[in-house]
Amino acid sequence: MSHCCPPSRSPGEARVAVDVPGVGPTNTDGLITLPGGTFRMGTDAADGFPDDREGPVREVTVAPFAIDAYAVTNARFAEFVDATGYRTEAEAFGWTYVFAKFVPAALRRGAPRPEHAPWWLGVTGAYWRAPEGPGSDVEARQDHPVVHVSWNDAVAYGHWAGRRLPTEAEWEYAARGGLDQARYPWGDELTPGGEHRCNIWQGRFPVHNTEEDGHAGTAPVDAFAPNGFGLYNVSGNVWEWCADPFGPTHRAMRGGSYLCHESYCNRYRVAARTRNTPDSSSGNTGFRTAADV
Ligand SMILES: [Cu+2]
């Protein structure tokens, strides 16, 4: 099944070296501390994606830990880059995947388009601070999630911040917000009382986004109501890297993004998951951090 999830860099693309800061002391400032415990992880729902191994439902126990209420913002990532001089993999490779509709016509010509996901373009010069390529910026998006960050970039940020990526079990435990086996972080209905609760795609993907939820691309990290544990935007907005491997060469991502649509890729369900290679990046993938307590 084809879907909106971000494509990967070619494994044959020349590796680039990125300087990773040393591991800093654990810092839980501003994180939400959760008690941990045993919960039912995954789903056996018929409209899940068996190939993603969302099931079977199993009891999983997580130790107490702390986690970001929000995805890491552009403002926060800028502090990291300013403090360390860190260069992301999108900068080192010289390009990253941008949703094609967001790319100005002048930058579209000759931009590589993945065969199985033609709504993505590999845009030269795009990176977290120029998310749609040269000429774009994040000035008006300081409180939006940083995007075009690879798994390796997220880990590097964690070294600097005294954080780590959440495991998938921690992520899902936190994202469920205390609800047992609910479909979404807030319950079973996508739009309870007609109210949008997350930033996903409305309309016909990938040609027409009616933006009924108020957003075409990323939304501020504190948009919409939080879940029962106080976490914002675990569903939709941007995919979030997790610590775990997904198969031999990929890393797990959770939560879905502003490109997910119910007819197509309903991976904003709280049990849904996808993957990418650790050096890949795109305009709909970011991360939130966690720490031991
Ligand atoms: Cu999706």
GROMACS .gro file of C-alpha atoms and ligand atoms in nm:
model
  294
    1MET     CA    1   0.000   0.000   0.000
    2SER     CA    2   0.133   0.338  -0.090
    3HIS     CA    3   0.093   0.612   0.166
    4CYS     CA    4   0.198   0.957   0.268
    5CYS     CA    5   0.481   0.847   0.488
    6PRO     CA    6   0.816   1.000   0.398
    7PRO     CA    7   1.051   0.831   0.153
    8SER     CA    8   1.409   0.729   0.231
    9ARG     CA    9   1.744   0.837   0.101
   10SER     CA   10   1.897   0.592  -0.142
   11PRO     CA   11   2.120   0.348   0.048
   12GLY     CA   12   2.379   0.412  -0.224
   13GLU     CA   13   2.405   0.783  -0.152
   14ALA     CA   14   2.754   0.866  -0.026
   15ARG     CA   15   2.768   0.878   0.352
   16VAL     CA   16   2.855   1.211   0.505
   17ALA     CA   17   3.019   1.266   0.840
   18VAL     CA   18   2.828   1.475   1.093
   19ASP     CA   19   2.988   1.596   1.418
   20VAL     CA   20   2.779   1.480   1.712
   21PRO     CA   21   2.816   1.661   2.046
   22GLY     CA   22   2.917   1.460   2.353
   23VAL     CA   23   2.649   1.322   2.584
   24GLY     CA   24   2.540   1.583   2.839
   25PRO     CA   25   2.402   1.515   3.189
   26THR     CA   26   2.037   1.406   3.198
   27ASN     CA   27   1.808   1.708   3.213
   28THR     CA   28   1.438   1.668   3.287
   29ASP     CA   29   1.356   2.042   3.308
   30GLY     CA   30   1.016   2.110   3.159
   31LEU     CA   31   0.940   1.745   3.090
   32ILE     CA   32   0.626   1.567   3.208
   33THR     CA   33   0.714   1.290   3.451
   34LEU     CA   34   0.499   0.980   3.410
   35PRO     CA   35   0.473   0.698   3.662
   36GLY     CA   36   0.498   0.417   3.409
   37GLY     CA   37   0.312   0.092   3.456
   38THR     CA   38   0.153  -0.180   3.249
   39PHE     CA   39  -0.066  -0.094   2.952
   40ARG     CA   40  -0.209  -0.264   2.644
   41MET     CA   41   0.012  -0.171   2.348
   42GLY     CA   42  -0.075  -0.205   1.979
   43THR     CA   43  -0.404  -0.286   1.810
   44ASP     CA   44  -0.585  -0.575   1.646
   45ALA     CA   45  -0.832  -0.343   1.472
   46ALA     CA   46  -0.931  -0.456   1.123
   47ASP     CA   47  -0.839  -0.127   0.958
   48GLY     CA   48  -0.483  -0.129   1.089
   49PHE     CA   49  -0.181  -0.212   0.875
   50PRO     CA   50  -0.064  -0.570   0.945
   51ASP     CA   51   0.258  -0.510   0.751
   52ASP     CA   52   0.346  -0.240   1.003
   53ARG     CA   53   0.309  -0.497   1.285
   54GLU     CA   54   0.070  -0.281   1.487
   55GLY     CA   55  -0.053  -0.596   1.658
   56PRO     CA   56  -0.105  -0.815   1.838
   57VAL     CA   57  -0.230  -0.626   2.140
   58ARG     CA   58   0.008  -0.714   2.423
   59GLU     CA   59   0.067  -0.605   2.781
   60VAL     CA   60   0.382  -0.396   2.813
   61THR     CA   61   0.535  -0.249   3.127
   62VAL     CA   62   0.730   0.076   3.118
   63ALA     CA   63   0.939   0.215   3.405
   64PRO     CA   64   0.884   0.574   3.524
   65PHE     CA   65   1.023   0.825   3.273
   66ALA     CA   66   0.988   1.185   3.163
   67ILE     CA   67   0.880   1.309   2.817
   68ASP     CA   68   0.829   1.637   2.630
   69ALA     CA   69   0.477   1.776   2.628
   70TYR     CA   70   0.557   1.907   2.279
   71ALA     CA   71   0.769   1.822   1.979
   72VAL     CA   72   1.103   2.007   1.970
   73THR     CA   73   1.041   2.347   1.810
   74ASN     CA   74   1.239   2.545   1.555
   75ALA     CA   75   1.329   2.791   1.834
   76ARG     CA   76   1.467   2.517   2.055
   77PHE     CA   77   1.654   2.347   1.772
   78ALA     CA   78   1.809   2.684   1.684
   79GLU     CA   79   1.946   2.709   2.039
   80PHE     CA   80   2.112   2.371   1.989
   81VAL     CA   81   2.261   2.468   1.653
   82ASP     CA   82   2.378   2.806   1.780
   83ALA     CA   83   2.541   2.646   2.084
   84THR     CA   84   2.715   2.362   1.902
   85GLY     CA   85   2.749   2.459   1.535
   86TYR     CA   86   2.574   2.131   1.458
   87ARG     CA   87   2.506   2.065   1.091
   88THR     CA   88   2.211   1.839   1.011
   89GLU     CA   89   2.229   1.552   0.766
   90ALA     CA   90   1.999   1.736   0.524
   91GLU     CA   91   2.266   2.008   0.508
   92ALA     CA   92   2.550   1.757   0.480
   93PHE     CA   93   2.379   1.567   0.197
   94GLY     CA   94   2.265   1.896   0.042
   95TRP     CA   95   1.897   1.810   0.005
   96THR     CA   96   1.584   1.672   0.177
   97TYR     CA   97   1.228   1.567   0.090
   98VAL     CA   98   0.966   1.845   0.072
   99PHE     CA   99   0.594   1.793   0.001
  100ALA     CA  100   0.573   1.890  -0.367
  101LYS     CA  101   0.278   2.128  -0.331
  102PHE     CA  102   0.489   2.345  -0.098
  103VAL     CA  103   0.780   2.378  -0.342
  104PRO     CA  104   0.793   2.699  -0.549
  105ALA     CA  105   0.776   2.632  -0.925
  106ALA     CA  106   1.131   2.757  -0.980
  107LEU     CA  107   1.269   2.486  -0.748
  108ARG     CA  108   1.058   2.202  -0.889
  109ARG     CA  109   1.238   2.166  -1.219
  110GLY     CA  110   1.468   1.863  -1.215
  111ALA     CA  111   1.397   1.788  -0.850
  112PRO     CA  112   1.393   1.408  -0.804
  113ARG     CA  113   1.048   1.261  -0.737
  114PRO     CA  114   1.029   0.917  -0.569
  115GLU     CA  115   0.847   0.672  -0.798
  116HIS     CA  116   0.616   0.533  -0.528
  117ALA     CA  117   0.548   0.868  -0.356
  118PRO     CA  118   0.542   1.129  -0.632
  119TRP     CA  119   0.405   1.398  -0.401
  120TRP     CA  120   0.754   1.432  -0.254
  121LEU     CA  121   1.042   1.619  -0.415
  122GLY     CA  122   1.409   1.600  -0.323
  123VAL     CA  123   1.487   1.971  -0.290
  124THR     CA  124   1.846   2.093  -0.305
  125GLY     CA  125   1.927   2.343  -0.032
  126ALA     CA  126   1.619   2.266   0.177
  127TYR     CA  127   1.689   2.200   0.547
  128TRP     CA  128   1.529   2.276   0.885
  129ARG     CA  129   1.582   2.652   0.857
  130ALA     CA  130   1.466   2.663   0.492
  131PRO     CA  131   1.194   2.397   0.498
  132GLU     CA  132   1.067   2.464   0.142
  133GLY     CA  133   1.413   2.527  -0.005
  134PRO     CA  134   1.627   2.837  -0.059
  135GLY     CA  135   1.424   3.153   0.000
  136SER     CA  136   1.198   2.997   0.266
  137ASP     CA  137   1.250   3.045   0.640
  138VAL     CA  138   1.104   2.958   0.980
  139GLU     CA  139   1.071   3.314   1.114
  140ALA     CA  140   0.694   3.284   1.148
  141ARG     CA  141   0.721   2.920   1.262
  142GLN     CA  142   0.941   2.946   1.572
  143ASP     CA  143   0.684   2.751   1.775
  144HIS     CA  144   0.631   2.487   1.506
  145PRO     CA  145   0.806   2.150   1.523
  146VAL     CA  146   1.150   2.140   1.367
  147VAL     CA  147   1.141   1.925   1.051
  148HIS     CA  148   1.397   1.787   0.805
  149VAL     CA  149   1.578   1.630   1.098
  150SER     CA  150   1.705   1.274   1.066
  151TRP     CA  151   1.706   1.015   1.345
  152ASN     CA  152   2.078   1.082   1.382
  153ASP     CA  153   2.009   1.457   1.413
  154ALA     CA  154   1.747   1.391   1.683
  155VAL     CA  155   1.995   1.177   1.878
  156ALA     CA  156   2.261   1.451   1.845
  157TYR     CA  157   2.015   1.707   1.983
  158GLY     CA  158   1.948   1.471   2.274
  159HIS     CA  159   2.319   1.452   2.354
  160TRP     CA  160   2.328   1.830   2.386
  161ALA     CA  161   1.999   1.858   2.575
  162GLY     CA  162   2.059   1.571   2.819
  163ARG     CA  163   1.777   1.376   2.663
  164ARG     CA  164   1.714   1.065   2.460
  165LEU     CA  165   1.444   0.955   2.219
  166PRO     CA  166   1.149   0.774   2.376
  167THR     CA  167   1.118   0.402   2.313
  168GLU     CA  168   0.809   0.306   2.114
  169ALA     CA  169   0.655   0.159   2.430
  170GLU     CA  170   0.714   0.485   2.619
  171TRP     CA  171   0.582   0.688   2.329
  172GLU     CA  172   0.262   0.487   2.299
  173TYR     CA  173   0.208   0.472   2.677
  174ALA     CA  174   0.246   0.852   2.691
  175ALA     CA  175   0.039   0.911   2.377
  176ARG     CA  176  -0.253   0.706   2.509
  177GLY     CA  177  -0.278   0.948   2.800
  178GLY     CA  178  -0.423   0.687   3.034
  179LEU     CA  179  -0.694   0.560   2.799
  180ASP     CA  180  -0.705   0.182   2.742
  181GLN     CA  181  -0.705   0.081   2.375
  182ALA     CA  182  -0.868   0.400   2.251
  183ARG     CA  183  -0.822   0.466   1.881
  184TYR     CA  184  -0.691   0.821   1.930
  185PRO     CA  185  -0.519   0.997   2.221
  186TRP     CA  186  -0.854   1.156   2.315
  187GLY     CA  187  -1.095   0.864   2.251
  188ASP     CA  188  -1.244   0.664   1.965
  189GLU     CA  189  -1.396   0.935   1.751
  190LEU     CA  190  -1.182   1.135   1.509
  191THR     CA  191  -1.377   1.460   1.544
  192PRO     CA  192  -1.588   1.441   1.862
  193GLY     CA  193  -1.877   1.685   1.835
  194GLY     CA  194  -1.740   1.792   1.498
  195GLU     CA  195  -1.427   1.935   1.659
  196HIS     CA  196  -1.085   1.876   1.502
  197ARG     CA  197  -0.840   1.740   1.754
  198CYS     CA  198  -0.527   1.704   1.543
  199ASN     CA  199  -0.349   1.833   1.233
  200ILE     CA  200  -0.402   1.586   0.948
  201TRP     CA  201  -0.521   1.608   0.587
  202GLN     CA  202  -0.883   1.682   0.496
  203GLY     CA  203  -0.996   1.659   0.135
  204ARG     CA  204  -0.851   1.443  -0.142
  205PHE     CA  205  -0.487   1.345  -0.087
  206PRO     CA  206  -0.253   1.464  -0.233
  207VAL     CA  207  -0.428   1.717  -0.455
  208HIS     CA  208  -0.666   1.911  -0.234
  209ASN     CA  209  -0.636   1.992   0.136
  210THR     CA  210  -0.947   2.173   0.257
  211GLU     CA  211  -0.759   2.263   0.577
  212GLU     CA  212  -1.068   2.221   0.791
  213ASP     CA  213  -0.839   2.167   1.089
  214GLY     CA  214  -0.685   2.509   1.024
  215HIS     CA  215  -0.349   2.395   0.890
  216ALA     CA  216  -0.194   2.301   0.555
  217GLY     CA  217   0.154   2.219   0.681
  218THR     CA  218   0.287   2.212   1.035
  219ALA     CA  219   0.091   2.368   1.322
  220PRO     CA  220   0.233   2.521   1.643
  221VAL     CA  221   0.340   2.243   1.880
  222ASP     CA  222   0.074   2.347   2.134
  223ALA     CA  223  -0.216   2.359   1.887
  224PHE     CA  224  -0.528   2.157   1.981
  225ALA     CA  225  -0.609   2.016   2.325
  226PRO     CA  226  -0.354   1.796   2.507
  227ASN     CA  227  -0.422   1.432   2.597
  228GLY     CA  228  -0.486   1.304   2.950
  229PHE     CA  229  -0.115   1.314   3.037
  230GLY     CA  230  -0.071   1.669   2.901
  231LEU     CA  231   0.099   1.575   2.572
  232TYR     CA  232   0.019   1.782   2.265
  233ASN     CA  233  -0.002   1.666   1.903
  234VAL     CA  234   0.101   1.306   1.950
  235SER     CA  235  -0.138   1.236   1.662
  236GLY     CA  236  -0.081   1.432   1.342
  237ASN     CA  237   0.136   1.740   1.283
  238VAL     CA  238   0.471   1.559   1.239
  239TRP     CA  239   0.595   1.203   1.259
  240GLU     CA  240   0.811   1.157   1.567
  241TRP     CA  241   1.128   0.950   1.573
  242CYS     CA  242   1.153   0.682   1.842
  243ALA     CA  243   1.463   0.509   1.974
  244ASP     CA  244   1.370   0.161   1.851
  245PRO     CA  245   1.485  -0.012   1.536
  246PHE     CA  246   1.213  -0.108   1.285
  247GLY     CA  247   1.356  -0.400   1.092
  248PRO     CA  248   1.728  -0.433   1.025
  249THR     CA  249   1.800  -0.090   0.875
  250HIS     CA  250   1.521   0.143   0.982
  251ARG     CA  251   1.410   0.335   1.289
  252ALA     CA  252   1.051   0.359   1.417
  253MET     CA  253   0.841   0.673   1.389
  254ARG     CA  254   0.505   0.734   1.553
  255GLY     CA  255   0.201   0.961   1.538
  256GLY     CA  256   0.141   1.039   1.170
  257SER     CA  257   0.161   1.383   1.017
  258TYR     CA  258  -0.027   1.668   0.853
  259LEU     CA  259  -0.026   1.456   0.537
  260CYS     CA  260  -0.214   1.157   0.680
  261HIS     CA  261  -0.569   1.108   0.556
  262GLU     CA  262  -0.830   0.858   0.671
  263SER     CA  263  -0.890   0.721   0.323
  264TYR     CA  264  -0.529   0.660   0.263
  265CYS     CA  265  -0.294   0.644   0.557
  266ASN     CA  266  -0.480   0.658   0.886
  267ARG     CA  267  -0.155   0.640   1.077
  268TYR     CA  268  -0.262   0.913   1.317
  269ARG     CA  269  -0.423   0.628   1.514
  270VAL     CA  270  -0.231   0.596   1.838
  271ALA     CA  271  -0.123   0.235   1.767
  272ALA     CA  272   0.003   0.312   1.416
  273ARG     CA  273   0.371   0.318   1.327
  274THR     CA  274   0.602   0.360   1.036
  275ARG     CA  275   0.974   0.370   0.969
  276ASN     CA  276   1.255   0.542   0.791
  277THR     CA  277   1.632   0.502   0.765
  278PRO     CA  278   1.829   0.691   1.030
  279ASP     CA  279   1.982   0.937   0.781
  280SER     CA  280   1.654   1.025   0.603
  281SER     CA  281   1.465   1.350   0.658
  282SER     CA  282   1.150   1.516   0.534
  283GLY     CA  283   0.921   1.810   0.592
  284ASN     CA  284   0.680   1.605   0.802
  285THR     CA  285   0.916   1.435   1.046
  286GLY     CA  286   1.033   1.575   1.379
  287PHE     CA  287   1.073   1.438   1.731
  288ARG     CA  288   1.009   1.485   2.101
  289THR     CA  289   1.257   1.387   2.369
  290ALA     CA  290   1.247   1.178   2.686
  291ALA     CA  291   1.469   1.112   2.984
  292ASP     CA  292   1.511   0.860   3.264
  293VAL     CA  293   1.391   0.970   3.606
  294CU      CU  294   0.044   0.899   0.687
   0.00000   0.00000   0.00000
